[in-house]
Amino acid sequence: MHRRLECIDAGSEYCPCYLAETKNCITCSQLQGKEFCDCNWTGTCILQELTMNRNKVKKQRDYYNGGIEEFDKIGQDSFLLKLKVTKTLARQLKEPGSYVFIRDNNLPQYFDTPMSVMKSDELNGTITIVFKAVGTKTNQLKNIKDNVLIKGPYWNGVLGLSYIKKVKGENCLVLARGISQAPSLLSLEKLVKNNNHVTLILDKGSVGEIFINDYIKSMSIEIFEEDLMSEKGSVLVKHILTNKNISLIFSAGSDLLHMKIIKLIDELDIKPYLAVTNNTEICCGEGICGGCTTRLKNEGRVKPCKTQIDARKIIERRVLID
Ligand code: FES
């Protein structure tokens, strides 16, 4: 079984974590109890970091009190929440895939809700998130009136992050449907910053609104609006993939949308890089609780809250097998 997995936190200020201390490290083979070194060297030796830290974890993520700067209803049961945070946290949340846990200050810890960061303003120390009230946690969030507890930064909200970060001067296609318009924004900013030619297809989805227009109007990108799950949507995606020599596709939406895109890629027999929003149900976000554990054919049990996994493998597992 091949288990060279990439932990999103490897080499960060939060590494080594409790997984390393308990010999369950995602990346380091020696910190999985093996006698040999077989990691994907990322510039940091986690074993050495742990040894230098007297075999203890580094300081883990804190909770912050975030004041509410803005709270607006933007669509069907969908809300925009702008929160005051430290400038340091805002800076740490500028990368694609960034997310935080938030909850009402008056509720217990198990109300911690993972939320993708849509916009991060490090100069003013604010982050903006958008959520749809669908379950117990998010319905509690929509009643929030006072301070919010925020825990972060977390970064594994997108699978295929290395592709988004490395493509430069290429043609890219971004698909953003429903509430997933929110996590598409940080990726769009990165792709545009790296001089890519970006085509964006927006889909209102179940939110019933396009809510990122104000944030993207200054970006030099080509924009379409279409129902991505419809036949017309498929025809549009196929047309773009056939005519634009697309190097990277970023699918921001449900696993069903991701699967649809994978099928279109296979049908056209092309091989663009694929990045997708990580739709895993995340509970602790630290690789500890096991709530997100998924079994893959070659990798065995993986924890998608912290692990960068081949998007195709996990989507096929969830849509075709589970
Ligand atoms: S969410 Fe707890 S282990 Fe992944």
mmCIF file of C-alpha atoms and ligand atoms in Angstrom:
data_model
loop_
_atom_site.group_PDB
_atom_site.id
_atom_site.type_symbol
_atom_site.label_atom_id
_atom_site.label_comp_id
_atom_site.label_asym_id
_atom_site.label_seq_id
_atom_site.Cartn_x
_atom_site.Cartn_y
_atom_site.Cartn_z
ATOM 1 C CA MET A 1 0.000 0.000 0.000
ATOM 2 C CA HIS A 2 1.465 3.348 -1.073
ATOM 3 C CA ARG A 3 1.130 5.955 1.664
ATOM 4 C CA ARG A 4 3.125 9.024 0.695
ATOM 5 C CA LEU A 5 0.581 11.576 1.755
ATOM 6 C CA GLU A 6 0.896 15.323 1.894
ATOM 7 C CA CYS A 7 -0.299 17.052 5.053
ATOM 8 C CA ILE A 8 -1.437 20.634 4.490
ATOM 9 C CA ASP A 9 0.144 21.674 7.808
ATOM 10 C CA ALA A 10 3.561 20.051 7.190
ATOM 11 C CA GLY A 11 6.284 22.634 7.710
ATOM 12 C CA SER A 12 3.851 25.247 9.039
ATOM 13 C CA GLU A 13 3.961 26.832 12.488
ATOM 14 C CA TYR A 14 1.413 24.189 13.602
ATOM 15 C CA CYS A 15 3.693 21.254 12.741
ATOM 16 C CA PRO A 16 4.459 18.924 14.464
ATOM 17 C CA CYS A 17 0.950 18.381 15.815
ATOM 18 C CA TYR A 18 -0.610 15.727 18.058
ATOM 19 C CA LEU A 19 -0.566 13.251 15.157
ATOM 20 C CA ALA A 20 3.246 13.389 15.129
ATOM 21 C CA GLU A 21 3.468 13.132 18.912
ATOM 22 C CA THR A 22 1.330 9.972 18.869
ATOM 23 C CA LYS A 23 3.145 8.398 15.873
ATOM 24 C CA ASN A 24 0.238 8.970 13.488
ATOM 25 C CA CYS A 25 1.868 11.664 11.358
ATOM 26 C CA ILE A 26 0.278 11.945 7.913
ATOM 27 C CA THR A 27 3.563 12.657 6.124
ATOM 28 C CA CYS A 28 6.577 11.349 8.101
ATOM 29 C CA SER A 29 7.066 7.566 7.861
ATOM 30 C CA GLN A 30 9.251 7.511 10.989
ATOM 31 C CA LEU A 31 6.542 9.313 12.908
ATOM 32 C CA GLN A 32 4.189 6.567 11.776
ATOM 33 C CA GLY A 33 6.353 4.069 13.665
ATOM 34 C CA LYS A 34 8.416 2.893 10.670
ATOM 35 C CA GLU A 35 12.205 2.645 10.763
ATOM 36 C CA PHE A 36 12.965 4.287 7.422
ATOM 37 C CA CYS A 37 12.509 7.775 6.020
ATOM 38 C CA ASP A 38 10.099 7.934 3.074
ATOM 39 C CA CYS A 39 8.514 11.372 3.066
ATOM 40 C CA ASN A 40 7.887 13.823 0.256
ATOM 41 C CA TRP A 41 10.568 16.278 1.362
ATOM 42 C CA THR A 42 8.942 19.700 1.556
ATOM 43 C CA GLY A 43 11.871 21.555 3.064
ATOM 44 C CA THR A 44 11.131 20.615 6.661
ATOM 45 C CA CYS A 45 11.951 17.404 8.538
ATOM 46 C CA ILE A 46 8.992 16.844 10.857
ATOM 47 C CA LEU A 47 10.930 14.284 12.910
ATOM 48 C CA GLN A 48 13.714 16.791 13.519
ATOM 49 C CA GLU A 49 11.208 19.521 14.372
ATOM 50 C CA LEU A 50 9.579 17.227 16.934
ATOM 51 C CA THR A 51 12.938 16.223 18.413
ATOM 52 C CA MET A 52 14.047 19.864 18.644
ATOM 53 C CA ASN A 53 10.770 20.635 20.392
ATOM 54 C CA ARG A 54 11.512 17.961 23.053
ATOM 55 C CA ASN A 55 9.057 15.533 21.452
ATOM 56 C CA LYS A 56 6.147 17.849 22.119
ATOM 57 C CA VAL A 57 3.618 19.388 19.738
ATOM 58 C CA LYS A 58 4.039 23.004 18.755
ATOM 59 C CA LYS A 59 1.503 25.550 19.914
ATOM 60 C CA GLN A 60 -1.814 24.706 18.308
ATOM 61 C CA ARG A 61 -4.478 26.984 16.880
ATOM 62 C CA ASP A 62 -6.214 29.475 19.153
ATOM 63 C CA TYR A 63 -9.729 30.811 19.428
ATOM 64 C CA TYR A 64 -10.203 34.512 18.715
ATOM 65 C CA ASN A 65 -13.136 36.765 19.509
ATOM 66 C CA GLY A 66 -14.377 38.250 16.268
ATOM 67 C CA GLY A 67 -16.652 41.273 16.221
ATOM 68 C CA ILE A 68 -19.421 41.303 13.628
ATOM 69 C CA GLU A 69 -18.826 44.100 11.097
ATOM 70 C CA GLU A 70 -21.521 43.151 8.628
ATOM 71 C CA PHE A 71 -24.291 40.555 8.545
ATOM 72 C CA ASP A 72 -26.567 40.500 5.490
ATOM 73 C CA LYS A 73 -29.021 38.100 3.963
ATOM 74 C CA ILE A 74 -27.879 37.548 0.377
ATOM 75 C CA GLY A 75 -30.076 34.742 -0.955
ATOM 76 C CA GLN A 76 -32.309 31.809 -0.025
ATOM 77 C CA ASP A 77 -31.331 31.109 3.599
ATOM 78 C CA SER A 78 -27.874 32.428 2.720
ATOM 79 C CA PHE A 79 -25.954 35.023 4.692
ATOM 80 C CA LEU A 80 -22.793 37.088 4.380
ATOM 81 C CA LEU A 81 -20.823 37.582 7.574
ATOM 82 C CA LYS A 82 -17.909 40.000 7.798
ATOM 83 C CA LEU A 83 -15.847 39.531 10.934
ATOM 84 C CA LYS A 84 -13.188 41.619 12.621
ATOM 85 C CA VAL A 85 -10.077 39.502 13.239
ATOM 86 C CA THR A 86 -6.402 40.149 13.911
ATOM 87 C CA LYS A 87 -4.377 41.339 10.939
ATOM 88 C CA THR A 88 -2.131 38.310 11.384
ATOM 89 C CA LEU A 89 -5.050 35.900 11.084
ATOM 90 C CA ALA A 90 -6.394 37.795 8.062
ATOM 91 C CA ARG A 91 -2.971 37.512 6.392
ATOM 92 C CA GLN A 92 -2.832 33.775 7.126
ATOM 93 C CA LEU A 93 -6.228 33.319 5.461
ATOM 94 C CA LYS A 94 -5.399 34.803 2.069
ATOM 95 C CA GLU A 95 -4.440 31.543 0.358
ATOM 96 C CA PRO A 96 -6.878 29.408 -1.700
ATOM 97 C CA GLY A 97 -8.511 26.754 0.474
ATOM 98 C CA SER A 98 -8.433 28.866 3.655
ATOM 99 C CA TYR A 99 -11.139 28.245 6.212
ATOM 100 C CA VAL A 100 -11.934 28.837 9.875
ATOM 101 C CA PHE A 101 -14.184 27.333 12.507
ATOM 102 C CA ILE A 102 -16.757 29.734 13.894
ATOM 103 C CA ARG A 103 -19.480 29.519 16.510
ATOM 104 C CA ASP A 104 -21.636 31.688 18.710
ATOM 105 C CA ASN A 105 -19.746 32.571 21.878
ATOM 106 C CA ASN A 106 -22.615 31.240 23.997
ATOM 107 C CA LEU A 107 -22.694 27.760 22.479
ATOM 108 C CA PRO A 108 -20.579 24.689 23.343
ATOM 109 C CA GLN A 109 -17.532 23.663 21.327
ATOM 110 C CA TYR A 110 -19.371 21.069 19.267
ATOM 111 C CA PHE A 111 -21.105 23.930 17.460
ATOM 112 C CA ASP A 112 -17.765 24.827 15.821
ATOM 113 C CA THR A 113 -18.629 25.148 12.132
ATOM 114 C CA PRO A 114 -16.035 25.026 9.337
ATOM 115 C CA MET A 115 -16.486 27.953 6.957
ATOM 116 C CA SER A 116 -14.546 28.804 3.814
ATOM 117 C CA VAL A 117 -13.074 32.273 3.752
ATOM 118 C CA MET A 118 -14.372 34.235 0.787
ATOM 119 C CA LYS A 119 -12.397 37.426 1.288
ATOM 120 C CA SER A 120 -9.585 38.341 3.617
ATOM 121 C CA ASP A 121 -8.520 41.951 4.182
ATOM 122 C CA GLU A 122 -5.215 42.023 6.026
ATOM 123 C CA LEU A 123 -5.001 45.834 6.087
ATOM 124 C CA ASN A 124 -8.257 46.257 7.993
ATOM 125 C CA GLY A 125 -8.142 42.887 9.761
ATOM 126 C CA THR A 126 -11.396 41.415 8.464
ATOM 127 C CA ILE A 127 -12.546 38.177 6.881
ATOM 128 C CA THR A 128 -15.781 37.611 4.985
ATOM 129 C CA ILE A 129 -17.617 34.315 4.826
ATOM 130 C CA VAL A 130 -20.889 33.282 3.213
ATOM 131 C CA PHE A 131 -23.004 30.432 4.549
ATOM 132 C CA LYS A 132 -26.300 28.747 3.859
ATOM 133 C CA ALA A 133 -28.427 27.724 6.832
ATOM 134 C CA VAL A 134 -29.109 24.027 6.248
ATOM 135 C CA GLY A 135 -28.443 22.169 9.505
ATOM 136 C CA THR A 136 -28.317 22.677 13.264
ATOM 137 C CA LYS A 137 -24.979 24.494 13.336
ATOM 138 C CA THR A 138 -25.643 26.854 10.453
ATOM 139 C CA ASN A 139 -29.183 27.599 11.659
ATOM 140 C CA GLN A 140 -27.695 28.652 14.995
ATOM 141 C CA LEU A 141 -25.205 30.839 13.149
ATOM 142 C CA LYS A 142 -27.914 32.776 11.405
ATOM 143 C CA ASN A 143 -29.201 33.920 14.821
ATOM 144 C CA ILE A 144 -25.820 35.225 15.872
ATOM 145 C CA LYS A 145 -25.943 38.701 17.392
ATOM 146 C CA ASP A 146 -22.821 39.206 19.388
ATOM 147 C CA ASN A 147 -19.208 38.168 19.345
ATOM 148 C CA VAL A 148 -18.243 35.121 17.351
ATOM 149 C CA LEU A 149 -15.555 32.662 18.348
ATOM 150 C CA ILE A 150 -13.148 32.019 15.497
ATOM 151 C CA LYS A 151 -10.502 29.295 15.345
ATOM 152 C CA GLY A 152 -7.920 29.158 12.578
ATOM 153 C CA PRO A 153 -6.178 29.368 10.226
ATOM 154 C CA TYR A 154 -6.940 26.144 8.322
ATOM 155 C CA TRP A 155 -6.028 25.620 4.685
ATOM 156 C CA ASN A 156 -7.332 22.344 3.285
ATOM 157 C CA GLY A 157 -10.588 23.685 1.845
ATOM 158 C CA VAL A 158 -9.452 22.877 -1.690
ATOM 159 C CA LEU A 159 -7.968 19.640 -3.056
ATOM 160 C CA GLY A 160 -5.348 20.149 -5.764
ATOM 161 C CA LEU A 161 -3.961 23.322 -4.177
ATOM 162 C CA SER A 162 -0.474 22.816 -5.623
ATOM 163 C CA TYR A 163 -1.916 23.084 -9.147
ATOM 164 C CA ILE A 164 -3.699 26.361 -8.376
ATOM 165 C CA LYS A 165 -0.496 27.763 -6.911
ATOM 166 C CA LYS A 166 1.837 26.661 -9.692
ATOM 167 C CA VAL A 167 -0.025 27.459 -12.949
ATOM 168 C CA LYS A 168 1.269 30.681 -14.470
ATOM 169 C CA GLY A 169 0.349 32.335 -17.768
ATOM 170 C CA GLU A 170 -1.999 29.466 -18.701
ATOM 171 C CA ASN A 171 -5.676 29.173 -19.635
ATOM 172 C CA CYS A 172 -7.788 28.211 -16.627
ATOM 173 C CA LEU A 173 -11.469 27.396 -16.237
ATOM 174 C CA VAL A 174 -13.219 28.084 -12.931
ATOM 175 C CA LEU A 175 -16.721 26.775 -12.236
ATOM 176 C CA ALA A 176 -18.500 28.270 -9.228
ATOM 177 C CA ARG A 177 -21.960 27.046 -8.228
ATOM 178 C CA GLY A 178 -24.231 28.151 -5.387
ATOM 179 C CA ILE A 179 -22.615 28.718 -2.005
ATOM 180 C CA SER A 180 -19.271 27.565 -3.468
ATOM 181 C CA GLN A 181 -18.932 30.913 -5.186
ATOM 182 C CA ALA A 182 -17.420 31.905 -1.824
ATOM 183 C CA PRO A 183 -14.364 29.589 -1.805
ATOM 184 C CA SER A 184 -13.799 30.265 -5.513
ATOM 185 C CA LEU A 185 -12.808 33.885 -4.844
ATOM 186 C CA LEU A 186 -9.410 33.278 -3.182
ATOM 187 C CA SER A 187 -8.515 30.849 -5.980
ATOM 188 C CA LEU A 188 -9.582 33.370 -8.627
ATOM 189 C CA GLU A 189 -7.382 36.003 -6.975
ATOM 190 C CA LYS A 190 -4.401 33.619 -7.037
ATOM 191 C CA LEU A 191 -4.938 32.574 -10.667
ATOM 192 C CA VAL A 192 -5.313 36.171 -11.864
ATOM 193 C CA LYS A 193 -2.273 37.273 -9.835
ATOM 194 C CA ASN A 194 -0.240 34.580 -11.603
ATOM 195 C CA ASN A 195 -1.153 36.046 -15.014
ATOM 196 C CA ASN A 196 -3.463 33.237 -16.036
ATOM 197 C CA HIS A 197 -6.253 33.772 -18.566
ATOM 198 C CA VAL A 198 -9.288 32.828 -16.526
ATOM 199 C CA THR A 199 -12.716 31.857 -17.815
ATOM 200 C CA LEU A 200 -15.331 31.764 -15.062
ATOM 201 C CA ILE A 201 -18.758 30.142 -15.243
ATOM 202 C CA LEU A 202 -21.051 31.293 -12.461
ATOM 203 C CA ASP A 203 -24.148 29.365 -11.433
ATOM 204 C CA LYS A 204 -26.660 30.650 -8.851
ATOM 205 C CA GLY A 205 -27.324 27.099 -7.643
ATOM 206 C CA SER A 206 -29.605 26.714 -4.636
ATOM 207 C CA VAL A 207 -28.583 30.126 -3.250
ATOM 208 C CA GLY A 208 -30.506 31.719 -6.120
ATOM 209 C CA GLU A 209 -28.056 34.635 -6.370
ATOM 210 C CA ILE A 210 -24.694 35.494 -7.865
ATOM 211 C CA PHE A 211 -23.051 37.161 -4.883
ATOM 212 C CA ILE A 212 -19.397 37.543 -5.925
ATOM 213 C CA ASN A 213 -19.912 40.047 -8.755
ATOM 214 C CA ASP A 214 -18.780 43.013 -6.644
ATOM 215 C CA TYR A 215 -15.581 41.187 -5.721
ATOM 216 C CA ILE A 216 -14.597 40.170 -9.253
ATOM 217 C CA LYS A 217 -15.594 43.222 -11.287
ATOM 218 C CA SER A 218 -12.048 44.614 -11.286
ATOM 219 C CA MET A 219 -10.531 41.275 -12.378
ATOM 220 C CA SER A 220 -9.640 40.729 -15.997
ATOM 221 C CA ILE A 221 -11.560 37.483 -16.541
ATOM 222 C CA GLU A 222 -14.132 36.200 -19.009
ATOM 223 C CA ILE A 223 -17.434 35.504 -17.254
ATOM 224 C CA PHE A 224 -20.421 33.350 -18.239
ATOM 225 C CA GLU A 225 -23.544 32.581 -16.241
ATOM 226 C CA GLU A 226 -25.178 29.189 -16.714
ATOM 227 C CA ASP A 227 -26.773 26.315 -14.797
ATOM 228 C CA LEU A 228 -23.793 23.968 -14.634
ATOM 229 C CA MET A 229 -25.913 20.899 -13.900
ATOM 230 C CA SER A 230 -28.036 21.429 -17.041
ATOM 231 C CA GLU A 231 -27.401 20.185 -20.554
ATOM 232 C CA LYS A 232 -26.673 23.763 -21.637
ATOM 233 C CA GLY A 233 -24.063 23.988 -18.894
ATOM 234 C CA SER A 234 -22.357 20.807 -20.105
ATOM 235 C CA VAL A 235 -22.332 22.091 -23.687
ATOM 236 C CA LEU A 236 -20.734 25.366 -22.552
ATOM 237 C CA VAL A 237 -18.039 23.614 -20.481
ATOM 238 C CA LYS A 238 -17.287 21.235 -23.359
ATOM 239 C CA HIS A 239 -17.064 24.125 -25.808
ATOM 240 C CA ILE A 240 -14.542 25.947 -23.597
ATOM 241 C CA LEU A 241 -12.496 22.798 -22.948
ATOM 242 C CA THR A 242 -12.396 22.007 -26.665
ATOM 243 C CA ASN A 243 -11.421 25.483 -27.854
ATOM 244 C CA LYS A 244 -9.267 27.042 -25.156
ATOM 245 C CA ASN A 245 -6.465 24.598 -24.361
ATOM 246 C CA ILE A 246 -7.337 24.710 -20.663
ATOM 247 C CA SER A 247 -4.446 23.787 -18.324
ATOM 248 C CA LEU A 248 -6.379 23.851 -15.064
ATOM 249 C CA ILE A 249 -9.999 23.369 -14.054
ATOM 250 C CA PHE A 250 -11.154 24.457 -10.617
ATOM 251 C CA SER A 251 -14.570 23.070 -9.769
ATOM 252 C CA ALA A 252 -16.263 24.845 -6.854
ATOM 253 C CA GLY A 253 -19.518 23.099 -6.067
ATOM 254 C CA SER A 254 -20.928 19.768 -4.934
ATOM 255 C CA ASP A 255 -19.291 16.368 -5.457
ATOM 256 C CA LEU A 256 -21.901 15.770 -8.178
ATOM 257 C CA LEU A 257 -20.607 18.810 -10.066
ATOM 258 C CA HIS A 258 -17.014 17.587 -9.611
ATOM 259 C CA MET A 259 -18.004 14.153 -10.949
ATOM 260 C CA LYS A 260 -19.743 15.702 -13.929
ATOM 261 C CA ILE A 261 -16.564 17.611 -14.791
ATOM 262 C CA ILE A 262 -14.413 14.479 -14.397
ATOM 263 C CA LYS A 263 -16.717 12.660 -16.843
ATOM 264 C CA LEU A 264 -16.487 15.533 -19.354
ATOM 265 C CA ILE A 265 -12.680 15.518 -19.107
ATOM 266 C CA ASP A 266 -12.622 11.756 -19.743
ATOM 267 C CA GLU A 267 -15.072 12.059 -22.617
ATOM 268 C CA LEU A 268 -12.885 14.676 -24.315
ATOM 269 C CA ASP A 269 -9.738 12.680 -23.479
ATOM 270 C CA ILE A 270 -7.846 15.709 -22.166
ATOM 271 C CA LYS A 271 -5.621 15.998 -19.104
ATOM 272 C CA PRO A 272 -5.912 19.405 -17.418
ATOM 273 C CA TYR A 273 -4.933 19.781 -13.768
ATOM 274 C CA LEU A 274 -8.006 19.360 -11.599
ATOM 275 C CA ALA A 275 -8.669 21.181 -8.332
ATOM 276 C CA VAL A 276 -11.968 20.988 -6.446
ATOM 277 C CA THR A 277 -13.570 22.341 -3.308
ATOM 278 C CA ASN A 278 -13.073 19.886 -0.440
ATOM 279 C CA ASN A 279 -16.633 18.868 0.453
ATOM 280 C CA THR A 280 -15.586 16.522 3.240
ATOM 281 C CA GLU A 281 -17.670 16.815 6.392
ATOM 282 C CA ILE A 282 -15.079 18.290 8.711
ATOM 283 C CA CYS A 283 -15.456 18.036 12.463
ATOM 284 C CA CYS A 284 -12.167 18.802 14.273
ATOM 285 C CA GLY A 285 -10.037 19.805 11.264
ATOM 286 C CA GLU A 286 -6.944 18.509 13.093
ATOM 287 C CA GLY A 287 -6.841 14.886 11.955
ATOM 288 C CA ILE A 288 -7.764 13.758 15.461
ATOM 289 C CA CYS A 289 -11.473 12.890 15.657
ATOM 290 C CA GLY A 290 -11.543 10.573 12.631
ATOM 291 C CA GLY A 291 -14.878 12.015 11.518
ATOM 292 C CA CYS A 292 -13.656 12.680 7.988
ATOM 293 C CA THR A 293 -11.790 9.382 7.503
ATOM 294 C CA THR A 294 -12.182 7.949 4.006
ATOM 295 C CA ARG A 295 -10.781 4.671 2.698
ATOM 296 C CA LEU A 296 -9.060 4.878 -0.689
ATOM 297 C CA LYS A 297 -7.939 1.923 -2.769
ATOM 298 C CA ASN A 298 -4.172 2.511 -2.723
ATOM 299 C CA GLU A 299 -3.736 4.919 0.159
ATOM 300 C CA GLY A 300 -5.908 3.126 2.717
ATOM 301 C CA ARG A 301 -7.499 5.330 5.393
ATOM 302 C CA VAL A 302 -6.948 9.049 4.805
ATOM 303 C CA LYS A 303 -8.103 12.153 6.640
ATOM 304 C CA PRO A 304 -9.182 14.724 4.048
ATOM 305 C CA CYS A 305 -9.432 17.518 6.635
ATOM 306 C CA LYS A 306 -5.624 17.744 6.622
ATOM 307 C CA THR A 307 -4.482 15.695 3.644
ATOM 308 C CA GLN A 308 -4.080 16.851 0.059
ATOM 309 C CA ILE A 309 -5.588 13.966 -1.905
ATOM 310 C CA ASP A 310 -5.972 13.435 -5.643
ATOM 311 C CA ALA A 311 -9.379 15.027 -6.283
ATOM 312 C CA ARG A 312 -10.413 12.345 -8.754
ATOM 313 C CA LYS A 313 -9.798 9.499 -6.294
ATOM 314 C CA ILE A 314 -11.860 10.939 -3.484
ATOM 315 C CA ILE A 315 -14.718 12.135 -5.702
ATOM 316 C CA GLU A 316 -15.015 8.775 -7.448
ATOM 317 C CA ARG A 317 -14.978 7.072 -4.042
ATOM 318 C CA ARG A 318 -17.723 9.293 -2.623
ATOM 319 C CA VAL A 319 -19.978 9.530 -5.674
ATOM 320 C CA LEU A 320 -19.606 6.061 -7.184
ATOM 321 C CA ILE A 321 -19.027 3.824 -4.131
ATOM 322 C CA ASP A 322 -20.378 5.416 -0.914
HETATM 323 S S1 FES B 1 -12.267 16.233 10.821
HETATM 324 FE FE1 FES B 1 -11.457 15.266 12.597
HETATM 325 S S2 FES B 1 -10.025 13.885 11.719
HETATM 326 FE FE2 FES B 1 -10.671 15.016 9.997
#
